Amino acid sequence: MAGGVGASPNSSCDSMKYVLACFLVFAWAGSSTSEAFRGCGLTDVLAAYSQGHGPQHSHRYVRDCQPVVHGNTTHETWTSNKDPLLPVAESYVFVSRLQNRVVSGHFTVVNDPLRTVTVLEPGGPGGCDLRKFASVEESAQAGGCLYALNAGFFDPTGECLGNVVSDGRLVKNSGGVQNAQFGIRRDGTLVFGYLSEEDILDQSNPFVQLVSGVVWLLRKGQVYISSSLKAECDKLQGSGEFSNFTDVVSARTAVGHDAQGRLILFQLDGKTGKRGVSLWEMADLMKEKGVINAINLDGGGSSTFVSNGSLASYPSDDCKADKRWRCARRVSTILCVHPRRCQLSDATDDTTLKMEDNIYLTESTWLTVCVVLSAVLLLCCRRCLSMAITLTCHHLRRRCPGGVQERV
């Protein structure tokens, strides 16, 4: 799916004009999502659904049609890495040869994802409600991200599609639409797969981050696309049309995890129908990297990777001002990798915390704590030494009637 334009609007008024224009194009285009996006000036459109977004069937349908080996479980969970001493993330540029072509992109390994990964709305909190568009660079800079990539799908009017939870706040409830999901629960559990509305709203261990994709790529280390096609294909469109979304080469974005509970962010450059990879090839590449579970996120012209606030991937949309150049697209939600942040448990009142929950601090805060503790220790040692000398002198005076003679 696509969203936004190459050039950012100069003001909020320009942004509103853009949304209104796209809304009128969307209405004029009827049910054709791709044509509506192209009418908004986008050139690399990769839409999963021609009418609306997501399948119309229930969670029970997904449960009943999945392979029997999975029983009634429609999603997978994994304990995330929580080691506070490991670096936040490490990112690599990769180049791979596939048959008669070479593909390249970014592979990012994230430690302690509960405290280092956030789903951000476009343009900040409230962006989905306001139907904003923002480039990944803009959202990443505002959110203090070390690394960031595009995440959820959206429509030409700026509506965030699927489920969205950002820092424990339910931004968007899809009402149980059965697309592949990625989320992090409060205890750090990573979740991949299909969720019922009850799963999403469960407060016993609520989601702190959640975003919807399209197509479950890997399940328990095995390619799961065939089963995912059955689960996510809408009855209103043919299976061949949905298969084209998975089979065509294009730029792709995905998220998964490895056996160590580290989050894996995968972004691959391309242009729909010309270069890049299919979802089948994407799944194979991630499997080779040791990924266990993974879902596909928004791709095509939306696929974007940002490192330290700067664009690091190669966009595929034509720039509006000059079509000889390529511009990064303004998109919807993003996945933001940031320095560690404190994760405080829900308090029973305003001052009491659950003692069983750990509290992690950022690296700069740890440095401050170490300096303060060192100063306190030094002060305590001086006091202890002084006290020891005083007690010794007092003891000597008691044992020696003449007292202790001081040198003059």
Short mmCIF file of C-alpha atoms in Angstrom, two decimals:
data_model
loop_
_atom_site.label_atom_id
_atom_site.label_comp_id
_atom_site.label_asym_id
_atom_site.label_seq_id
_atom_site.Cartn_x
_atom_site.Cartn_y
_atom_site.Cartn_z
CA MET A 1 0.00 0.00 0.00
CA ALA A 2 1.11 3.54 -0.50
CA GLY A 3 0.60 6.84 1.18
CA GLY A 4 1.74 10.46 1.11
CA VAL A 5 3.79 12.23 -1.52
CA GLY A 6 7.44 12.78 -2.18
CA ALA A 7 7.54 16.41 -1.12
CA SER A 8 6.41 17.32 2.37
CA PRO A 9 3.72 20.01 2.74
CA ASN A 10 4.94 23.41 3.84
CA SER A 11 2.19 23.87 6.41
CA SER A 12 -0.66 22.12 8.16
CA CYS A 13 -2.97 23.89 5.71
CA ASP A 14 -1.15 22.27 2.78
CA SER A 15 -1.46 18.90 4.51
CA MET A 16 -5.21 19.35 4.91
CA LYS A 17 -5.52 20.34 1.25
CA TYR A 18 -3.64 17.19 0.30
CA VAL A 19 -5.90 14.96 2.42
CA LEU A 20 -9.01 16.62 0.98
CA ALA A 21 -7.70 16.18 -2.58
CA CYS A 22 -6.95 12.51 -1.97
CA PHE A 23 -10.36 12.01 -0.39
CA LEU A 24 -12.05 13.41 -3.50
CA VAL A 25 -9.86 11.23 -5.74
CA PHE A 26 -10.64 8.20 -3.55
CA ALA A 27 -14.36 8.86 -3.84
CA TRP A 28 -14.10 9.40 -7.60
CA ALA A 29 -12.04 6.22 -8.06
CA GLY A 30 -14.73 4.17 -6.39
CA SER A 31 -13.37 0.89 -5.02
CA SER A 32 -9.98 0.98 -6.74
CA THR A 33 -7.43 1.69 -4.04
CA SER A 34 -4.48 1.62 -6.44
CA GLU A 35 -6.04 4.17 -8.80
CA ALA A 36 -6.84 6.43 -5.86
CA PHE A 37 -3.21 6.40 -4.73
CA ARG A 38 -1.96 7.10 -8.23
CA GLY A 39 -4.42 9.97 -8.42
CA CYS A 40 -2.70 11.39 -5.33
CA GLY A 41 0.59 11.54 -7.22
CA LEU A 42 2.18 8.26 -6.13
CA THR A 43 4.02 6.23 -8.75
CA ASP A 44 5.09 3.02 -6.94
CA VAL A 45 1.81 1.59 -5.63
CA LEU A 46 1.71 -1.87 -4.04
CA ALA A 47 -1.82 -2.54 -2.76
CA ALA A 48 -2.85 -5.80 -1.09
CA TYR A 49 -6.58 -5.22 -1.59
CA SER A 50 -8.42 -3.61 -4.46
CA GLN A 51 -11.49 -2.85 -2.32
CA GLY A 52 -11.06 -1.53 1.18
CA HIS A 53 -8.53 -3.27 3.40
CA GLY A 54 -8.50 -6.67 5.07
CA PRO A 55 -10.65 -9.80 4.81
CA GLN A 56 -14.29 -9.81 5.85
CA HIS A 57 -14.29 -13.17 7.61
CA SER A 58 -14.01 -13.81 11.36
CA HIS A 59 -11.20 -14.90 13.62
CA ARG A 60 -12.92 -18.27 13.93
CA TYR A 61 -12.59 -18.74 10.16
CA VAL A 62 -8.83 -18.14 10.41
CA ARG A 63 -8.56 -20.60 13.29
CA ASP A 64 -10.53 -23.30 11.48
CA CYS A 65 -8.65 -23.02 8.16
CA GLN A 66 -5.10 -23.08 9.53
CA PRO A 67 -3.02 -26.28 9.51
CA VAL A 68 -4.19 -28.72 12.21
CA VAL A 69 -0.67 -28.89 13.68
CA HIS A 70 -1.27 -25.46 15.23
CA GLY A 71 -4.49 -26.49 16.96
CA ASN A 72 -6.61 -23.50 18.00
CA THR A 73 -3.65 -21.16 18.42
CA THR A 74 -3.66 -18.47 15.75
CA HIS A 75 -0.59 -16.55 16.90
CA GLU A 76 2.87 -17.25 18.27
CA THR A 77 4.57 -15.75 21.31
CA TRP A 78 8.22 -15.46 22.29
CA THR A 79 10.00 -14.09 25.35
CA SER A 80 11.95 -11.01 24.31
CA ASN A 81 15.56 -10.31 25.11
CA LYS A 82 15.79 -8.12 28.24
CA ASP A 83 19.53 -7.82 28.82
CA PRO A 84 20.15 -4.16 29.75
CA LEU A 85 23.89 -4.46 29.15
CA LEU A 86 23.67 -5.25 25.44
CA PRO A 87 23.74 -2.40 22.90
CA VAL A 88 20.33 -1.10 21.86
CA ALA A 89 20.71 -2.21 18.24
CA GLU A 90 23.12 -3.06 15.46
CA SER A 91 22.26 -2.35 11.83
CA TYR A 92 23.87 -3.75 8.69
CA VAL A 93 23.64 -3.10 4.97
CA PHE A 94 23.31 -6.38 3.09
CA VAL A 95 23.68 -7.33 -0.57
CA SER A 96 22.35 -10.68 -1.79
CA ARG A 97 22.28 -12.38 -5.17
CA LEU A 98 18.93 -13.95 -6.12
CA GLN A 99 18.94 -15.91 -9.38
CA ASN A 100 19.83 -13.33 -12.05
CA ARG A 101 19.66 -10.17 -9.94
CA VAL A 102 21.21 -8.49 -6.91
CA VAL A 103 19.13 -7.06 -4.06
CA SER A 104 20.15 -4.86 -1.16
CA GLY A 105 18.69 -3.41 2.00
CA HIS A 106 19.04 -3.06 5.75
CA PHE A 107 19.01 -5.71 8.48
CA THR A 108 18.71 -4.38 12.05
CA VAL A 109 18.98 -6.46 15.23
CA VAL A 110 17.32 -4.88 18.29
CA ASN A 111 17.96 -5.89 21.89
CA ASP A 112 15.54 -5.40 24.80
CA PRO A 113 12.65 -4.42 22.46
CA LEU A 114 10.23 -3.78 25.33
CA ARG A 115 12.31 -0.75 26.26
CA THR A 116 13.81 0.20 22.91
CA VAL A 117 10.98 -0.11 20.34
CA THR A 118 7.88 2.06 19.93
CA VAL A 119 5.10 2.24 17.35
CA LEU A 120 4.84 5.95 16.47
CA GLU A 121 1.89 7.68 14.84
CA PRO A 122 2.59 9.95 11.85
CA GLY A 123 3.60 13.38 13.09
CA GLY A 124 3.35 12.37 16.76
CA PRO A 125 0.51 11.36 19.13
CA GLY A 126 -2.91 11.95 17.57
CA GLY A 127 -1.59 11.62 14.03
CA CYS A 128 -3.90 8.73 13.17
CA ASP A 129 -6.99 10.57 14.45
CA LEU A 130 -5.99 13.62 12.42
CA ARG A 131 -5.20 11.45 9.37
CA LYS A 132 -1.74 12.90 9.05
CA PHE A 133 0.99 11.89 6.66
CA ALA A 134 4.64 12.19 7.66
CA SER A 135 7.87 10.88 6.23
CA VAL A 136 9.76 8.31 8.28
CA GLU A 137 12.53 10.90 8.66
CA GLU A 138 10.13 13.45 10.17
CA SER A 139 8.59 10.99 12.62
CA ALA A 140 12.01 9.52 13.52
CA GLN A 141 13.54 12.91 14.25
CA ALA A 142 10.58 13.94 16.39
CA GLY A 143 10.66 10.62 18.26
CA GLY A 144 14.41 10.55 18.92
CA CYS A 145 14.86 7.31 16.94
CA LEU A 146 18.25 5.75 16.37
CA TYR A 147 16.74 3.64 13.57
CA ALA A 148 13.25 3.66 12.09
CA LEU A 149 11.25 2.10 9.29
CA ASN A 150 7.73 2.39 7.96
CA ALA A 151 5.16 0.09 9.54
CA GLY A 152 1.38 -0.05 9.11
CA PHE A 153 -0.80 0.32 6.02
CA PHE A 154 -3.04 3.33 5.34
CA ASP A 155 -5.54 4.58 2.79
CA PRO A 156 -5.39 7.64 0.49
CA THR A 157 -7.27 9.78 3.04
CA GLY A 158 -4.65 9.19 5.73
CA GLU A 159 -6.56 6.66 7.81
CA CYS A 160 -4.29 4.31 9.75
CA LEU A 161 -5.45 0.79 8.85
CA GLY A 162 -5.60 -2.20 11.16
CA ASN A 163 -4.74 -2.10 14.86
CA VAL A 164 -2.43 0.47 16.41
CA VAL A 165 -1.18 0.59 20.01
CA SER A 166 1.51 3.13 20.85
CA ASP A 167 3.20 3.13 24.28
CA GLY A 168 0.23 1.35 25.86
CA ARG A 169 -2.38 3.67 24.30
CA LEU A 170 -4.97 2.08 22.01
CA VAL A 171 -4.92 4.33 18.96
CA LYS A 172 -6.91 2.22 16.51
CA ASN A 173 -9.08 -0.88 16.97
CA SER A 174 -9.78 -2.62 13.66
CA GLY A 175 -12.74 -4.50 15.13
CA GLY A 176 -11.16 -7.91 14.65
CA VAL A 177 -9.98 -7.63 11.01
CA GLN A 178 -7.81 -10.69 10.37
CA ASN A 179 -4.47 -9.47 9.09
CA ALA A 180 -1.06 -10.48 10.43
CA GLN A 181 -0.13 -8.59 13.62
CA PHE A 182 3.04 -7.72 15.49
CA GLY A 183 2.90 -6.62 19.11
CA ILE A 184 4.75 -6.39 22.41
CA ARG A 185 2.86 -7.07 25.64
CA ARG A 186 3.56 -5.37 28.96
CA ASP A 187 5.75 -8.22 30.23
CA GLY A 188 7.90 -8.07 27.08
CA THR A 189 6.30 -11.01 25.26
CA LEU A 190 6.59 -10.70 21.47
CA VAL A 191 3.41 -11.63 19.57
CA PHE A 192 3.11 -12.49 15.86
CA GLY A 193 0.08 -13.73 13.92
CA TYR A 194 -3.70 -13.42 13.96
CA LEU A 195 -5.55 -11.96 16.94
CA SER A 196 -9.18 -11.75 17.91
CA GLU A 197 -10.57 -8.45 19.14
CA GLU A 198 -10.67 -9.99 22.63
CA ASP A 199 -6.93 -10.72 22.38
CA ILE A 200 -6.22 -7.10 21.50
CA LEU A 201 -8.35 -5.66 24.30
CA ASP A 202 -7.14 -8.13 26.96
CA GLN A 203 -5.95 -6.16 29.99
CA SER A 204 -4.41 -9.00 32.01
CA ASN A 205 -1.19 -8.48 30.06
CA PRO A 206 -2.03 -5.64 27.67
CA PHE A 207 -0.23 -4.67 24.50
CA VAL A 208 2.13 -1.73 24.86
CA GLN A 209 2.96 -1.74 21.12
CA LEU A 210 0.89 -3.18 18.27
CA VAL A 211 0.71 -2.73 14.50
CA SER A 212 -0.98 -4.59 11.64
CA GLY A 213 0.70 -5.92 8.52
CA VAL A 214 -0.48 -8.09 5.64
CA VAL A 215 0.76 -11.69 5.25
CA TRP A 216 2.42 -13.80 7.93
CA LEU A 217 5.81 -14.62 6.41
CA LEU A 218 7.40 -17.05 8.87
CA ARG A 219 5.78 -19.18 11.59
CA LYS A 220 8.01 -21.22 13.88
CA GLY A 221 10.87 -20.90 11.43
CA GLN A 222 8.90 -22.11 8.40
CA VAL A 223 7.52 -20.12 5.46
CA TYR A 224 3.82 -19.57 6.20
CA ILE A 225 2.69 -17.61 3.14
CA SER A 226 0.43 -20.29 1.63
CA SER A 227 -1.60 -20.59 4.84
CA SER A 228 -1.57 -16.83 5.20
CA LEU A 229 -3.07 -16.39 1.73
CA LYS A 230 -6.07 -18.47 2.82
CA ALA A 231 -6.42 -16.53 6.05
CA GLU A 232 -6.09 -13.00 4.66
CA CYS A 233 -7.57 -13.22 1.15
CA ASP A 234 -10.88 -11.34 1.03
CA LYS A 235 -13.92 -13.09 -0.45
CA LEU A 236 -14.69 -10.00 -2.54
CA GLN A 237 -11.55 -10.38 -4.63
CA GLY A 238 -10.02 -13.34 -6.39
CA SER A 239 -7.17 -15.30 -4.85
CA GLY A 240 -5.08 -14.57 -7.96
CA GLU A 241 -5.26 -10.83 -7.31
CA PHE A 242 -4.04 -11.27 -3.74
CA SER A 243 -1.34 -13.68 -4.92
CA ASN A 244 0.04 -10.96 -7.18
CA PHE A 245 0.72 -8.89 -4.03
CA THR A 246 2.91 -11.70 -2.70
CA ASP A 247 4.52 -12.72 -6.01
CA VAL A 248 5.52 -9.39 -7.58
CA VAL A 249 9.04 -8.07 -6.96
CA SER A 250 9.02 -4.82 -5.02
CA ALA A 251 10.56 -2.92 -2.13
CA ARG A 252 9.61 -4.67 1.12
CA THR A 253 9.53 -4.04 4.86
CA ALA A 254 9.12 -6.72 7.55
CA VAL A 255 9.54 -7.34 11.28
CA GLY A 256 10.41 -10.58 13.07
CA HIS A 257 12.45 -12.08 15.89
CA ASP A 258 15.24 -14.61 16.34
CA ALA A 259 15.83 -17.41 18.85
CA GLN A 260 17.46 -15.00 21.33
CA GLY A 261 14.31 -12.90 21.52
CA ARG A 262 15.90 -10.04 19.59
CA LEU A 263 13.66 -8.05 17.26
CA ILE A 264 14.70 -8.14 13.59
CA LEU A 265 13.84 -5.22 11.30
CA PHE A 266 14.17 -5.96 7.59
CA GLN A 267 13.97 -3.37 4.79
CA LEU A 268 14.78 -4.12 1.16
CA ASP A 269 14.96 -1.58 -1.70
CA GLY A 270 13.12 -2.01 -4.99
CA LYS A 271 10.40 -0.79 -7.34
CA THR A 272 7.18 -2.69 -7.95
CA GLY A 273 7.42 -4.95 -10.99
CA LYS A 274 11.01 -3.97 -11.79
CA ARG A 275 13.35 -4.79 -8.91
CA GLY A 276 13.29 -5.98 -5.34
CA VAL A 277 11.89 -9.26 -4.02
CA SER A 278 8.64 -11.17 -3.76
CA LEU A 279 7.31 -12.04 -0.32
CA TRP A 280 8.42 -15.62 -0.89
CA GLU A 281 11.99 -14.44 -1.42
CA MET A 282 11.69 -12.08 1.51
CA ALA A 283 10.64 -14.95 3.77
CA ASP A 284 13.57 -17.09 2.57
CA LEU A 285 16.05 -14.27 3.21
CA MET A 286 14.76 -13.76 6.74
CA LYS A 287 14.78 -17.49 7.41
CA GLU A 288 18.44 -17.61 6.35
CA LYS A 289 19.13 -14.90 8.93
CA GLY A 290 17.68 -17.07 11.70
CA VAL A 291 14.30 -15.37 12.03
CA ILE A 292 11.62 -17.51 13.73
CA ASN A 293 8.38 -15.54 13.29
CA ALA A 294 7.87 -12.56 10.96
CA ILE A 295 5.13 -10.53 9.30
CA ASN A 296 5.14 -8.30 6.23
CA LEU A 297 4.60 -4.54 6.68
CA ASP A 298 3.74 -1.84 4.14
CA GLY A 299 5.98 -2.00 1.07
CA GLY A 300 6.38 -0.60 -2.41
CA GLY A 301 7.02 3.14 -2.40
CA SER A 302 6.34 3.21 1.35
CA SER A 303 9.35 1.04 2.18
CA THR A 304 11.79 3.34 4.01
CA PHE A 305 14.70 2.98 6.44
CA VAL A 306 16.15 5.86 8.45
CA SER A 307 19.40 5.78 10.44
CA ASN A 308 20.19 8.50 12.99
CA GLY A 309 17.57 10.80 11.53
CA SER A 310 18.75 10.52 7.92
CA LEU A 311 17.31 8.58 5.00
CA ALA A 312 19.39 5.44 4.42
CA SER A 313 17.22 3.54 1.90
CA TYR A 314 16.58 4.28 -1.77
CA PRO A 315 13.04 5.64 -2.43
CA SER A 316 11.07 4.53 -5.48
CA ASP A 317 8.42 7.26 -5.82
CA ASP A 318 9.00 9.99 -8.42
CA CYS A 319 9.48 13.44 -6.93
CA LYS A 320 6.56 15.72 -7.74
CA ALA A 321 8.81 18.68 -8.54
CA ASP A 322 11.11 16.76 -10.87
CA LYS A 323 10.31 13.20 -11.96
CA ARG A 324 13.96 12.55 -12.78
CA TRP A 325 14.54 12.23 -9.03
CA ARG A 326 13.14 9.89 -6.37
CA CYS A 327 11.62 11.10 -3.11
CA ALA A 328 10.79 9.38 0.17
CA ARG A 329 7.09 8.95 0.70
CA ARG A 330 5.09 10.43 3.54
CA VAL A 331 3.55 7.44 5.29
CA SER A 332 1.59 6.44 8.38
CA THR A 333 2.92 4.62 11.47
CA ILE A 334 6.57 3.72 11.93
CA LEU A 335 8.63 1.38 14.10
CA CYS A 336 11.10 3.47 16.10
CA VAL A 337 14.25 2.08 17.77
CA HIS A 338 15.36 4.48 20.52
CA PRO A 339 17.65 4.53 23.60
CA ARG A 340 16.33 2.47 26.51
CA ARG A 341 13.43 4.00 28.38
CA CYS A 342 12.09 3.25 31.84
CA GLN A 343 9.19 0.80 31.95
CA LEU A 344 7.26 1.44 35.16
CA SER A 345 4.52 -0.99 36.15
CA ASP A 346 0.97 0.11 36.79
CA ALA A 347 0.87 1.62 40.28
CA THR A 348 -1.75 0.69 42.86
CA ASP A 349 -1.82 4.39 43.69
CA ASP A 350 0.17 7.43 42.66
CA THR A 351 3.20 6.50 44.76
CA THR A 352 3.35 2.69 44.98
CA LEU A 353 4.94 0.45 42.34
CA LYS A 354 4.79 -3.32 42.04
CA MET A 355 8.12 -4.50 43.36
CA GLU A 356 8.31 -7.58 41.14
CA ASP A 357 8.61 -5.46 37.99
CA ASN A 358 12.08 -4.33 36.94
CA ILE A 359 12.89 -0.70 36.22
CA TYR A 360 15.49 -0.04 33.56
CA LEU A 361 17.18 3.30 33.06
CA THR A 362 18.75 4.91 30.02
CA GLU A 363 22.53 4.83 29.62
CA SER A 364 22.88 8.52 30.51
CA THR A 365 20.84 8.00 33.66
CA TRP A 366 23.00 5.04 34.64
CA LEU A 367 26.09 7.23 34.28
CA THR A 368 24.57 9.86 36.57
CA VAL A 369 23.65 7.19 39.13
CA CYS A 370 27.19 5.78 39.06
CA VAL A 371 28.73 9.22 39.64
CA VAL A 372 26.39 9.94 42.55
CA LEU A 373 27.02 6.52 44.12
CA SER A 374 30.78 6.98 43.77
CA ALA A 375 30.61 10.35 45.53
CA VAL A 376 28.47 8.88 48.31
CA LEU A 377 30.85 5.94 48.70
CA LEU A 378 33.86 8.28 48.91
CA LEU A 379 32.12 10.42 51.51
CA CYS A 380 31.10 7.35 53.50
CA CYS A 381 34.63 5.96 53.39
CA ARG A 382 36.05 9.23 54.77
CA ARG A 383 33.50 9.19 57.57
CA CYS A 384 34.19 5.52 58.28
CA LEU A 385 37.94 6.18 58.47
CA SER A 386 37.43 9.13 60.79
CA MET A 387 35.12 7.06 62.99
CA ALA A 388 37.65 4.20 63.11
CA ILE A 389 40.44 6.57 64.23
CA THR A 390 38.21 8.09 66.90
CA LEU A 391 37.20 4.69 68.27
CA THR A 392 40.84 3.51 68.30
CA CYS A 393 41.99 6.59 70.22
CA HIS A 394 39.15 6.19 72.66
CA HIS A 395 40.09 2.54 73.19
CA LEU A 396 43.76 3.44 73.79
CA ARG A 397 42.85 6.10 76.34
CA ARG A 398 40.82 3.55 78.28
CA ARG A 399 43.68 1.01 78.30
CA CYS A 400 46.48 3.53 79.01
CA PRO A 401 45.83 5.59 82.22
CA GLY A 402 48.24 8.22 81.08
CA GLY A 403 46.35 8.59 77.87
CA VAL A 404 47.87 8.88 74.49
CA GLN A 405 50.72 11.28 74.16
CA GLU A 406 50.47 13.53 71.13
CA ARG A 407 53.58 14.75 69.40
CA VAL A 408 54.06 18.49 69.42
#
